[in-house]
GROMACS .gro file of N, CA and C in nm:
model
  510
    1PHE      N    1   0.075  -0.105   0.015
    1PHE     CA    2   0.014  -0.005  -0.009
    1PHE      C    3   0.072   0.124  -0.005
    2ARG      N    4   0.053   0.239  -0.071
    2ARG     CA    5   0.154   0.343  -0.071
    2ARG      C    6   0.020   0.462  -0.023
    3VAL      N    7  -0.046   0.449   0.100
    3VAL     CA    8  -0.117   0.538   0.107
    3VAL      C    9  -0.088   0.672   0.184
    4THR      N   10   0.047   0.697   0.220
    4THR     CA   11   0.087   0.819   0.261
    4THR      C   12   0.201   0.886   0.186
    5ASP      N   13   0.214   0.831   0.035
    5ASP     CA   14   0.278   0.902  -0.064
    5ASP      C   15   0.206   0.878  -0.220
    6ASN      N   16   0.132   0.899  -0.189
    6ASN     CA   17  -0.015   0.856  -0.281
    6ASN      C   18   0.063   0.907  -0.431
    7PRO      N   19   0.057   0.848  -0.541
    7PRO     CA   20   0.152   0.900  -0.663
    7PRO      C   21   0.017   0.969  -0.738
    8VAL      N   22  -0.092   1.007  -0.712
    8VAL     CA   23  -0.163   1.086  -0.783
    8VAL      C   24  -0.128   1.223  -0.741
    9ALA      N   25  -0.075   1.246  -0.625
    9ALA     CA   26  -0.016   1.362  -0.554
    9ALA      C   27   0.059   1.455  -0.659
   10ASP      N   28   0.140   1.364  -0.749
   10ASP     CA   29   0.235   1.438  -0.823
   10ASP      C   30   0.152   1.485  -0.949
   11LYS      N   31   0.027   1.449  -0.978
   11LYS     CA   32  -0.005   1.523  -1.092
   11LYS      C   33  -0.119   1.592  -1.088
   12VAL      N   34  -0.185   1.631  -0.933
   12VAL     CA   35  -0.243   1.726  -0.922
   12VAL      C   36  -0.164   1.872  -0.903
   13HIS      N   37  -0.225   1.990  -0.948
   13HIS     CA   38  -0.124   2.094  -0.939
   13HIS      C   39  -0.235   2.199  -0.871
   14GLY      N   40  -0.187   2.306  -0.808
   14GLY     CA   41  -0.277   2.398  -0.750
   14GLY      C   42  -0.212   2.527  -0.774
   15ARG      N   43  -0.220   2.636  -0.705
   15ARG     CA   44  -0.203   2.776  -0.758
   15ARG      C   45  -0.057   2.785  -0.773
   16GLY      N   46  -0.002   2.872  -0.872
   16GLY     CA   47   0.125   2.840  -0.956
   16GLY      C   48   0.218   2.769  -1.006
   17GLY      N   49   0.126   2.644  -1.034
   17GLY     CA   50   0.157   2.507  -1.064
   17GLY      C   51   0.229   2.430  -0.978
   18ARG      N   52   0.208   2.437  -0.821
   18ARG     CA   53   0.261   2.338  -0.722
   18ARG      C   54   0.189   2.230  -0.723
   19SER      N   55   0.287   2.136  -0.704
   19SER     CA   56   0.176   1.999  -0.710
   19SER      C   57   0.157   1.978  -0.572
   20LEU      N   58   0.050   1.899  -0.545
   20LEU     CA   59   0.031   1.823  -0.384
   20LEU      C   60   0.146   1.784  -0.356
   21ALA      N   61   0.188   1.681  -0.452
   21ALA     CA   62   0.309   1.615  -0.363
   21ALA      C   63   0.418   1.729  -0.318
   22GLU      N   64   0.426   1.809  -0.374
   22GLU     CA   65   0.543   1.912  -0.320
   22GLU      C   66   0.490   2.003  -0.216
   23ALA      N   67   0.362   1.996  -0.199
   23ALA     CA   68   0.272   2.072  -0.092
   23ALA      C   69   0.292   1.998   0.002
   24TRP      N   70   0.307   1.879   0.006
   24TRP     CA   71   0.239   1.776   0.109
   24TRP      C   72   0.445   1.721   0.132
   25ALA      N   73   0.521   1.726   0.097
   25ALA     CA   74   0.687   1.720   0.093
   25ALA      C   75   0.710   1.806   0.228
   26THR      N   76   0.682   1.924   0.241
   26THR     CA   77   0.707   1.987   0.402
   26THR      C   78   0.619   1.939   0.478
   27GLY      N   79   0.526   1.940   0.526
   27GLY     CA   80   0.443   1.946   0.658
   27GLY      C   81   0.380   1.765   0.662
   28GLY      N   82   0.380   1.691   0.544
   28GLY     CA   83   0.324   1.572   0.546
   28GLY      C   84   0.181   1.590   0.476
   29MET      N   85   0.118   1.523   0.461
   29MET     CA   86  -0.027   1.516   0.388
   29MET      C   87  -0.110   1.546   0.467
   30SER      N   88  -0.214   1.644   0.464
   30SER     CA   89  -0.307   1.680   0.501
   30SER      C   90  -0.394   1.789   0.420
   31ALA      N   91  -0.541   1.803   0.502
   31ALA     CA   92  -0.630   1.831   0.423
   31ALA      C   93  -0.737   1.882   0.524
   32TYR      N   94  -0.811   2.005   0.494
   32TYR     CA   95  -0.861   2.058   0.567
   32TYR      C   96  -1.048   1.947   0.582
   33LEU      N   97  -1.065   1.885   0.684
   33LEU     CA   98  -1.194   1.825   0.715
   33LEU      C   99  -1.141   1.675   0.594
   34GLY      N  100  -1.009   1.664   0.584
   34GLY     CA  101  -1.012   1.575   0.473
   34GLY      C  102  -1.047   1.588   0.331
   35THR      N  103  -1.099   1.707   0.319
   35THR     CA  104  -1.149   1.726   0.181
   35THR      C  105  -1.082   1.839   0.145
   36THR      N  106  -1.056   1.955   0.136
   36THR     CA  107  -0.989   2.071   0.067
   36THR      C  108  -0.861   2.081   0.136
   37ILE      N  109  -0.772   2.184   0.073
   37ILE     CA  110  -0.632   2.175   0.063
   37ILE      C  111  -0.572   2.319   0.049
   38PRO      N  112  -0.521   2.424   0.124
   38PRO     CA  113  -0.494   2.534   0.096
   38PRO      C  114  -0.393   2.541  -0.045
   39GLY      N  115  -0.408   2.617  -0.123
   39GLY     CA  116  -0.318   2.627  -0.243
   39GLY      C  117  -0.371   2.559  -0.360
   40PHE      N  118  -0.497   2.513  -0.320
   40PHE     CA  119  -0.547   2.415  -0.416
   40PHE      C  120  -0.717   2.467  -0.415
   41PRO      N  121  -0.755   2.583  -0.514
   41PRO     CA  122  -0.846   2.633  -0.530
   41PRO      C  123  -0.961   2.538  -0.576
   42ASN      N  124  -1.100   2.514  -0.545
   42ASN     CA  125  -1.203   2.436  -0.587
   42ASN      C  126  -1.165   2.257  -0.606
   43LEU      N  127  -1.009   2.238  -0.525
   43LEU     CA  128  -1.014   2.086  -0.514
   43LEU      C  129  -1.078   2.037  -0.405
   44PHE      N  130  -1.167   1.887  -0.445
   44PHE     CA  131  -1.227   1.859  -0.324
   44PHE      C  132  -1.205   1.704  -0.322
   45MET      N  133  -1.111   1.647  -0.207
   45MET     CA  134  -1.093   1.460  -0.207
   45MET      C  135  -1.227   1.426  -0.122
   46LEU      N  136  -1.192   1.313  -0.203
   46LEU     CA  137  -1.289   1.193  -0.150
   46LEU      C  138  -1.170   1.102  -0.061
   47ALA      N  139  -1.210   1.053   0.056
   47ALA     CA  140  -1.126   0.960   0.126
   47ALA      C  141  -0.989   1.036   0.160
   48GLY      N  142  -0.985   1.162   0.181
   48GLY     CA  143  -0.865   1.219   0.155
   48GLY      C  144  -0.802   1.185   0.286
   49PRO      N  145  -0.677   1.289   0.341
   49PRO     CA  146  -0.587   1.270   0.483
   49PRO      C  147  -0.684   1.236   0.604
   50ASN      N  148  -0.639   1.159   0.662
   50ASN     CA  149  -0.701   1.127   0.806
   50ASN      C  150  -0.875   1.102   0.793
   51THR      N  151  -0.905   1.037   0.666
   51THR     CA  152  -1.067   0.995   0.688
   51THR      C  153  -1.055   0.858   0.678
   52GLY      N  154  -0.953   0.759   0.674
   52GLY     CA  155  -0.950   0.669   0.658
   52GLY      C  156  -1.015   0.568   0.826
   53ILE      N  157  -1.037   0.490   0.787
   53ILE     CA  158  -1.152   0.416   0.933
   53ILE      C  159  -1.085   0.274   0.929
   54GLY      N  160  -1.051   0.284   1.076
   54GLY     CA  161  -1.010   0.139   1.114
   54GLY      C  162  -1.148   0.063   1.208
   55HIS      N  163  -1.243   0.169   1.231
   55HIS     CA  164  -1.337   0.063   1.320
   55HIS      C  165  -1.494   0.071   1.255
   56THR      N  166  -1.482   0.117   1.100
   56THR     CA  167  -1.609   0.124   1.070
   56THR      C  168  -1.613   0.115   0.921
   57SER      N  169  -1.713   0.149   0.833
   57SER     CA  170  -1.679   0.160   0.683
   57SER      C  171  -1.665   0.299   0.658
   58LEU      N  172  -1.608   0.327   0.561
   58LEU     CA  173  -1.516   0.433   0.480
   58LEU      C  174  -1.660   0.495   0.410
   59VAL      N  175  -1.727   0.426   0.405
   59VAL     CA  176  -1.855   0.474   0.296
   59VAL      C  177  -1.933   0.603   0.384
   60VAL      N  178  -1.930   0.587   0.521
   60VAL     CA  179  -1.983   0.680   0.642
   60VAL      C  180  -1.886   0.818   0.616
   61MET      N  181  -1.757   0.815   0.628
   61MET     CA  182  -1.679   0.927   0.602
   61MET      C  183  -1.710   0.964   0.432
   62ILE      N  184  -1.729   0.912   0.330
   62ILE     CA  185  -1.711   0.979   0.203
   62ILE      C  186  -1.861   1.027   0.204
   63GLU      N  187  -1.957   0.940   0.235
   63GLU     CA  188  -2.124   1.047   0.239
   63GLU      C  189  -2.106   1.155   0.328
   64ALA      N  190  -2.066   1.160   0.441
   64ALA     CA  191  -2.014   1.299   0.521
   64ALA      C  192  -1.942   1.425   0.414
   65GLN      N  193  -1.854   1.361   0.340
   65GLN     CA  194  -1.768   1.484   0.278
   65GLN      C  195  -1.861   1.474   0.143
   66LEU      N  196  -1.955   1.393   0.071
   66LEU     CA  197  -2.013   1.449  -0.005
   66LEU      C  198  -2.134   1.552   0.023
   67THR      N  199  -2.206   1.528   0.168
   67THR     CA  200  -2.275   1.618   0.194
   67THR      C  201  -2.203   1.743   0.215
   68TYR      N  202  -2.089   1.790   0.263
   68TYR     CA  203  -2.016   1.881   0.260
   68TYR      C  204  -1.968   1.945   0.128
   69ILE      N  205  -1.927   1.847   0.025
   69ILE     CA  206  -1.900   1.905  -0.070
   69ILE      C  207  -2.016   1.978  -0.181
   70THR      N  208  -2.138   1.888  -0.136
   70THR     CA  209  -2.285   1.948  -0.201
   70THR      C  210  -2.267   2.088  -0.158
   71ASP      N  211  -2.285   2.110  -0.030
   71ASP     CA  212  -2.348   2.228   0.058
   71ASP      C  213  -2.239   2.340  -0.017
   72CYS      N  214  -2.102   2.308  -0.056
   72CYS     CA  215  -2.013   2.413  -0.081
   72CYS      C  216  -2.055   2.442  -0.204
   73LEU      N  217  -2.069   2.353  -0.299
   73LEU     CA  218  -2.126   2.396  -0.441
   73LEU      C  219  -2.261   2.475  -0.455
   74ARG      N  220  -2.374   2.444  -0.356
   74ARG     CA  221  -2.482   2.554  -0.331
   74ARG      C  222  -2.419   2.657  -0.290
   75THR      N  223  -2.349   2.678  -0.214
   75THR     CA  224  -2.297   2.799  -0.134
   75THR      C  225  -2.234   2.889  -0.267
   76MET      N  226  -2.141   2.832  -0.310
   76MET     CA  227  -2.063   2.866  -0.457
   76MET      C  228  -2.188   2.954  -0.554
   77ALA      N  229  -2.275   2.854  -0.582
   77ALA     CA  230  -2.349   2.891  -0.668
   77ALA      C  231  -2.440   3.043  -0.614
   78ALA      N  232  -2.501   3.010  -0.505
   78ALA     CA  233  -2.575   3.120  -0.440
   78ALA      C  234  -2.489   3.233  -0.429
   79ARG      N  235  -2.379   3.259  -0.416
   79ARG     CA  236  -2.325   3.360  -0.348
   79ARG      C  237  -2.232   3.383  -0.494
   80ASN      N  238  -2.247   3.329  -0.616
   80ASN     CA  239  -2.162   3.381  -0.719
   80ASN      C  240  -2.031   3.341  -0.710
   81LEU      N  241  -1.984   3.243  -0.636
   81LEU     CA  242  -1.805   3.226  -0.625
   81LEU      C  243  -1.759   3.141  -0.750
   82ALA      N  244  -1.617   3.220  -0.773
   82ALA     CA  245  -1.534   3.128  -0.882
   82ALA      C  246  -1.467   3.018  -0.809
   83SER      N  247  -1.416   3.046  -0.706
   83SER     CA  248  -1.325   2.948  -0.603
   83SER      C  249  -1.350   2.938  -0.477
   84VAL      N  250  -1.323   2.854  -0.405
   84VAL     CA  251  -1.298   2.852  -0.237
   84VAL      C  252  -1.170   2.766  -0.224
   85GLU      N  253  -1.127   2.803  -0.099
   85GLU     CA  254  -1.001   2.763  -0.081
   85GLU      C  255  -0.983   2.767   0.087
   86PRO      N  256  -0.956   2.684   0.175
   86PRO     CA  257  -0.940   2.684   0.300
   86PRO      C  258  -0.814   2.768   0.351
   87ASP      N  259  -0.867   2.848   0.426
   87ASP     CA  260  -0.769   2.937   0.490
   87ASP      C  261  -0.664   2.858   0.572
   88ALA      N  262  -0.521   2.906   0.538
   88ALA     CA  263  -0.417   2.812   0.564
   88ALA      C  264  -0.435   2.778   0.732
   89ASP      N  265  -0.428   2.882   0.790
   89ASP     CA  266  -0.448   2.853   0.969
   89ASP      C  267  -0.537   2.772   1.033
   90THR      N  268  -0.670   2.829   0.960
   90THR     CA  269  -0.779   2.715   0.960
   90THR      C  270  -0.770   2.550   0.909
   91ALA      N  271  -0.680   2.542   0.836
   91ALA     CA  272  -0.644   2.395   0.793
   91ALA      C  273  -0.567   2.359   0.894
   92GLN      N  274  -0.447   2.433   0.939
   92GLN     CA  275  -0.366   2.418   1.017
   92GLN      C  276  -0.372   2.370   1.163
   93ALA      N  277  -0.466   2.465   1.211
   93ALA     CA  278  -0.535   2.416   1.304
   93ALA      C  279  -0.613   2.293   1.363
   94TYR      N  280  -0.696   2.263   1.241
   94TYR     CA  281  -0.764   2.133   1.253
   94TYR      C  282  -0.671   2.027   1.229
   95ASN      N  283  -0.601   2.029   1.146
   95ASN     CA  284  -0.485   1.915   1.141
   95ASN      C  285  -0.391   1.903   1.285
   96ASP      N  286  -0.379   1.987   1.326
   96ASP     CA  287  -0.316   1.998   1.459
   96ASP      C  288  -0.384   1.930   1.570
   97ASP      N  289  -0.508   1.944   1.522
   97ASP     CA  290  -0.596   1.867   1.663
   97ASP      C  291  -0.610   1.754   1.585
   98VAL      N  292  -0.624   1.720   1.494
   98VAL     CA  293  -0.637   1.554   1.452
   98VAL      C  294  -0.519   1.494   1.492
   99GLN      N  295  -0.393   1.548   1.475
   99GLN     CA  296  -0.285   1.477   1.511
   99GLN      C  297  -0.262   1.470   1.657
  100GLU      N  298  -0.318   1.544   1.709
  100GLU     CA  299  -0.296   1.537   1.861
  100GLU      C  300  -0.394   1.429   1.934
  101LYS      N  301  -0.526   1.431   1.875
  101LYS     CA  302  -0.615   1.337   1.893
  101LYS      C  303  -0.544   1.177   1.850
  102MET      N  304  -0.488   1.191   1.748
  102MET     CA  305  -0.407   1.066   1.684
  102MET      C  306  -0.307   1.008   1.789
  103SER      N  307  -0.235   1.083   1.832
  103SER     CA  308  -0.126   1.060   1.915
  103SER      C  309  -0.164   0.964   2.021
  104ARG      N  310  -0.270   0.991   2.071
  104ARG     CA  311  -0.334   0.902   2.192
  104ARG      C  312  -0.424   0.764   2.169
  105THR      N  313  -0.430   0.734   2.023
  105THR     CA  314  -0.459   0.596   1.984
  105THR      C  315  -0.368   0.489   1.958
  106VAL      N  316  -0.422   0.374   1.929
  106VAL     CA  317  -0.341   0.268   1.941
  106VAL      C  318  -0.256   0.295   1.807
  107TRP      N  319  -0.302   0.336   1.727
  107TRP     CA  320  -0.248   0.339   1.604
  107TRP      C  321  -0.100   0.419   1.609
  108SER      N  322  -0.102   0.488   1.730
  108SER     CA  323   0.040   0.572   1.755
  108SER      C  324   0.116   0.540   1.858
  109THR      N  325   0.030   0.473   1.940
  109THR     CA  326   0.135   0.454   2.086
  109THR      C  327   0.174   0.292   2.091
  110GLY      N  328   0.258   0.295   2.208
  110GLY     CA  329   0.298   0.148   2.224
  110GLY      C  330   0.384   0.101   2.097
  111GLY      N  331   0.455   0.199   2.041
  111GLY     CA  332   0.545   0.155   1.890
  111GLY      C  333   0.482   0.090   1.745
  112CYS      N  334   0.378   0.104   1.774
  112CYS     CA  335   0.302   0.066   1.642
  112CYS      C  336   0.378   0.127   1.521
  113ARG      N  337   0.384   0.028   1.439
  113ARG     CA  338   0.462   0.045   1.315
  113ARG      C  339   0.377   0.009   1.194
  114SER      N  340   0.289   0.057   1.091
  114SER     CA  341   0.217   0.048   1.024
  114SER      C  342   0.215   0.121   0.879
  115TRP      N  343   0.191   0.048   0.764
  115TRP     CA  344   0.162   0.134   0.667
  115TRP      C  345   0.042   0.240   0.658
  116TYR      N  346  -0.033   0.288   0.791
  116TYR     CA  347  -0.081   0.391   0.799
  116TYR      C  348   0.037   0.503   0.834
  117MET      N  349   0.140   0.553   0.872
  117MET     CA  350   0.245   0.605   0.918
  117MET      C  351   0.342   0.629   0.806
  118ASP      N  352   0.356   0.782   0.811
  118ASP     CA  353   0.457   0.794   0.719
  118ASP      C  354   0.587   0.809   0.763
  119ALA      N  355   0.725   0.854   0.681
  119ALA     CA  356   0.855   0.863   0.695
  119ALA      C  357   0.875   0.902   0.818
  120SER      N  358   0.803   1.007   0.866
  120SER     CA  359   0.852   1.101   0.981
  120SER      C  360   0.759   1.046   1.139
  121GLY      N  361   0.665   0.919   1.107
  121GLY     CA  362   0.660   0.875   1.203
  121GLY      C  363   0.502   0.953   1.235
  122ARG      N  364   0.417   1.014   1.154
  122ARG     CA  365   0.291   1.041   1.178
  122ARG      C  366   0.195   0.987   1.109
  123ASN      N  367   0.070   0.981   1.145
  123ASN     CA  368  -0.030   0.900   1.079
  123ASN      C  369  -0.161   0.977   1.012
  124PRO      N  370  -0.139   1.051   0.903
  124PRO     CA  371  -0.213   1.113   0.796
  124PRO      C  372  -0.301   1.028   0.732
  125THR      N  373  -0.359   0.928   0.762
  125THR     CA  374  -0.397   0.845   0.730
  125THR      C  375  -0.566   0.806   0.765
  126LEU      N  376  -0.576   0.781   0.902
  126LEU     CA  377  -0.677   0.714   0.988
  126LEU      C  378  -0.758   0.850   1.065
  127TRP      N  379  -0.884   0.853   1.069
  127TRP     CA  380  -0.946   0.943   1.154
  127TRP      C  381  -0.976   0.929   1.295
  128PRO      N  382  -0.931   0.977   1.389
  128PRO     CA  383  -0.854   0.933   1.510
  128PRO      C  384  -0.961   0.931   1.595
  129ASP      N  385  -1.111   0.974   1.585
  129ASP     CA  386  -1.230   0.982   1.636
  129ASP      C  387  -1.354   0.922   1.610
  130PHE      N  388  -1.491   0.940   1.693
  130PHE     CA  389  -1.606   0.863   1.626
  130PHE      C  390  -1.607   0.957   1.487
  131THR      N  391  -1.697   0.844   1.411
  131THR     CA  392  -1.754   0.904   1.305
  131THR      C  393  -1.832   0.976   1.274
  132TRP      N  394  -1.942   1.004   1.402
  132TRP     CA  395  -2.030   1.084   1.428
  132TRP      C  396  -1.990   1.224   1.430
  133ARG      N  397  -1.893   1.229   1.477
  133ARG     CA  398  -1.802   1.363   1.522
  133ARG      C  399  -1.781   1.452   1.355
  134PHE      N  400  -1.730   1.377   1.305
  134PHE     CA  401  -1.682   1.404   1.137
  134PHE      C  402  -1.809   1.391   1.060
  135THR      N  403  -1.918   1.349   1.087
  135THR     CA  404  -2.036   1.395   0.968
  135THR      C  405  -2.067   1.491   1.072
  136ARG      N  406  -2.074   1.525   1.152
  136ARG     CA  407  -2.149   1.654   1.249
  136ARG      C  408  -2.071   1.769   1.190
  137MET      N  409  -1.953   1.767   1.190
  137MET     CA  410  -1.825   1.849   1.130
  137MET      C  411  -1.877   1.915   0.964
  138THR      N  412  -1.925   1.799   0.905
  138THR     CA  413  -1.941   1.827   0.770
  138THR      C  414  -2.057   1.821   0.738
  139ARG      N  415  -2.135   1.862   0.827
  139ARG     CA  416  -2.271   1.874   0.770
  139ARG      C  417  -2.310   1.992   0.686
  140ARG      N  418  -2.245   2.088   0.709
  140ARG     CA  419  -2.273   2.235   0.607
  140ARG      C  420  -2.124   2.275   0.580
  141PHE      N  421  -2.107   2.344   0.493
  141PHE     CA  422  -2.017   2.414   0.432
  141PHE      C  423  -1.968   2.536   0.493
  142ASP      N  424  -1.846   2.523   0.582
  142ASP     CA  425  -1.819   2.643   0.661
  142ASP      C  426  -1.744   2.763   0.599
  143VAL      N  427  -1.824   2.859   0.512
  143VAL     CA  428  -1.771   2.935   0.416
  143VAL      C  429  -1.696   3.016   0.496
  144GLU      N  430  -1.699   3.076   0.645
  144GLU     CA  431  -1.631   3.140   0.671
  144GLU      C  432  -1.479   3.108   0.707
  145HIS      N  433  -1.420   2.981   0.695
  145HIS     CA  434  -1.308   2.935   0.721
  145HIS      C  435  -1.239   2.945   0.593
  146TYR      N  436  -1.284   2.964   0.486
  146TYR     CA  437  -1.235   2.990   0.351
  146TYR      C  438  -1.220   3.116   0.299
  147GLN      N  439  -1.128   3.134   0.208
  147GLN     CA  440  -1.094   3.228   0.070
  147GLN      C  441  -1.164   3.186  -0.038
  148VAL      N  442  -1.255   3.299  -0.049
  148VAL     CA  443  -1.363   3.301  -0.162
  148VAL      C  444  -1.286   3.410  -0.273
  149THR      N  445  -1.325   3.361  -0.389
  149THR     CA  446  -1.301   3.439  -0.531
  149THR      C  447  -1.425   3.468  -0.601
  150PRO      N  448  -1.495   3.569  -0.592
  150PRO     CA  449  -1.606   3.608  -0.659
  150PRO      C  450  -1.606   3.552  -0.818
  151ARG      N  451  -1.713   3.521  -0.872
  151ARG     CA  452  -1.703   3.499  -1.004
  151ARG      C  453  -1.722   3.608  -1.066
  152ARG      N  454  -1.647   3.674  -1.201
  152ARG     CA  455  -1.665   3.768  -1.266
  152ARG      C  456  -1.740   3.775  -1.345
  153PRO      N  457  -1.834   3.919  -1.347
  153PRO     CA  458  -1.956   3.903  -1.437
  153PRO      C  459  -1.926   3.905  -1.582
  154ALA      N  460  -2.020   3.824  -1.678
  154ALA     CA  461  -2.000   3.813  -1.782
  154ALA      C  462  -2.002   3.960  -1.862
  155PRO      N  463  -1.924   3.950  -1.937
  155PRO     CA  464  -1.874   4.071  -2.053
  155PRO      C  465  -2.039   4.107  -2.124
  156VAL      N  466  -2.095   4.208  -2.084
  156VAL     CA  467  -2.179   4.284  -2.168
  156VAL      C  468  -2.155   4.261  -2.317
  157ARG      N  469  -2.240   4.224  -2.422
  157ARG     CA  470  -2.201   4.196  -2.542
  157ARG      C  471  -2.314   4.317  -2.629
  158THR      N  472  -2.256   4.395  -2.706
  158THR     CA  473  -2.317   4.515  -2.765
  158THR      C  474  -2.274   4.497  -2.923
  159THR      N  475  -2.390   4.523  -3.022
  159THR     CA  476  -2.355   4.550  -3.116
  159THR      C  477  -2.447   4.626  -3.204
  160THR      N  478  -2.407   4.669  -3.277
  160THR     CA  479  -2.495   4.772  -3.387
  160THR      C  480  -2.568   4.706  -3.521
  161ASN      N  481  -2.514   4.575  -3.543
  161ASN     CA  482  -2.528   4.516  -3.672
  161ASN      C  483  -2.649   4.433  -3.660
  162HIS      N  484  -2.774   4.466  -3.716
  162HIS     CA  485  -2.905   4.398  -3.730
  162HIS      C  486  -2.869   4.259  -3.772
  163GLU      N  487  -2.791   4.236  -3.852
  163GLU     CA  488  -2.808   4.106  -3.891
  163GLU      C  489  -2.722   4.001  -3.770
  164GLU      N  490  -2.641   4.029  -3.669
  164GLU     CA  491  -2.571   3.963  -3.597
  164GLU      C  492  -2.687   3.959  -3.505
  165LEU      N  493  -2.754   4.055  -3.481
  165LEU     CA  494  -2.890   4.035  -3.372
  165LEU      C  495  -2.971   3.903  -3.425
  166VAL      N  496  -3.010   3.903  -3.544
  166VAL     CA  497  -3.102   3.809  -3.617
  166VAL      C  498  -3.026   3.686  -3.602
  167SER      N  499  -2.917   3.691  -3.619
  167SER     CA  500  -2.809   3.552  -3.579
  167SER      C  501  -2.831   3.468  -3.460
  168ASP      N  502  -2.819   3.585  -3.382
  168ASP     CA  503  -2.795   3.545  -3.254
  168ASP      C  504  -2.915   3.495  -3.179
  169ALA      N  505  -3.043   3.536  -3.229
  169ALA     CA  506  -3.185   3.493  -3.204
  169ALA      C  507  -3.225   3.351  -3.215
  170ARG      N  508  -3.131   3.338  -3.339
  170ARG     CA  509  -3.183   3.195  -3.413
  170ARG      C  510  -3.099   3.092  -3.299
   0.00000   0.00000   0.00000
């Protein structure tokens, strides 16, 4: 298994052309709510970092993420947004909390070494809490934790040529 160095991360590029692999090379694999990543506008991951489950079905986590993403897309449409991207400080605080909880689990204590751990000994793969808490955290899109970019208004097209107006009407 290659769960801590996903090869698709080399193929996903965000702002400025930076790959996901490059972004994760410094601080390790992480995502806000396992779903969105600073520097990668409109990137939504399913079964992303720290959403793996060792005690129930991954379907629960994926359904929770789909609820979150769907509400995000509705919010984007309602507010006429072109992009959303999690605030870096919010994402860092979230991931620090996840790793703190993870440090007290069986997956991280007692010398456990498994394919869930990355090269630095972090566990960026599993969810360290109850699934109902993750479901509660993702039940609505929390736009206040995101940098948003409004959609630009469509340019107004003007013409004085009668034939163009007739052609466009067809």
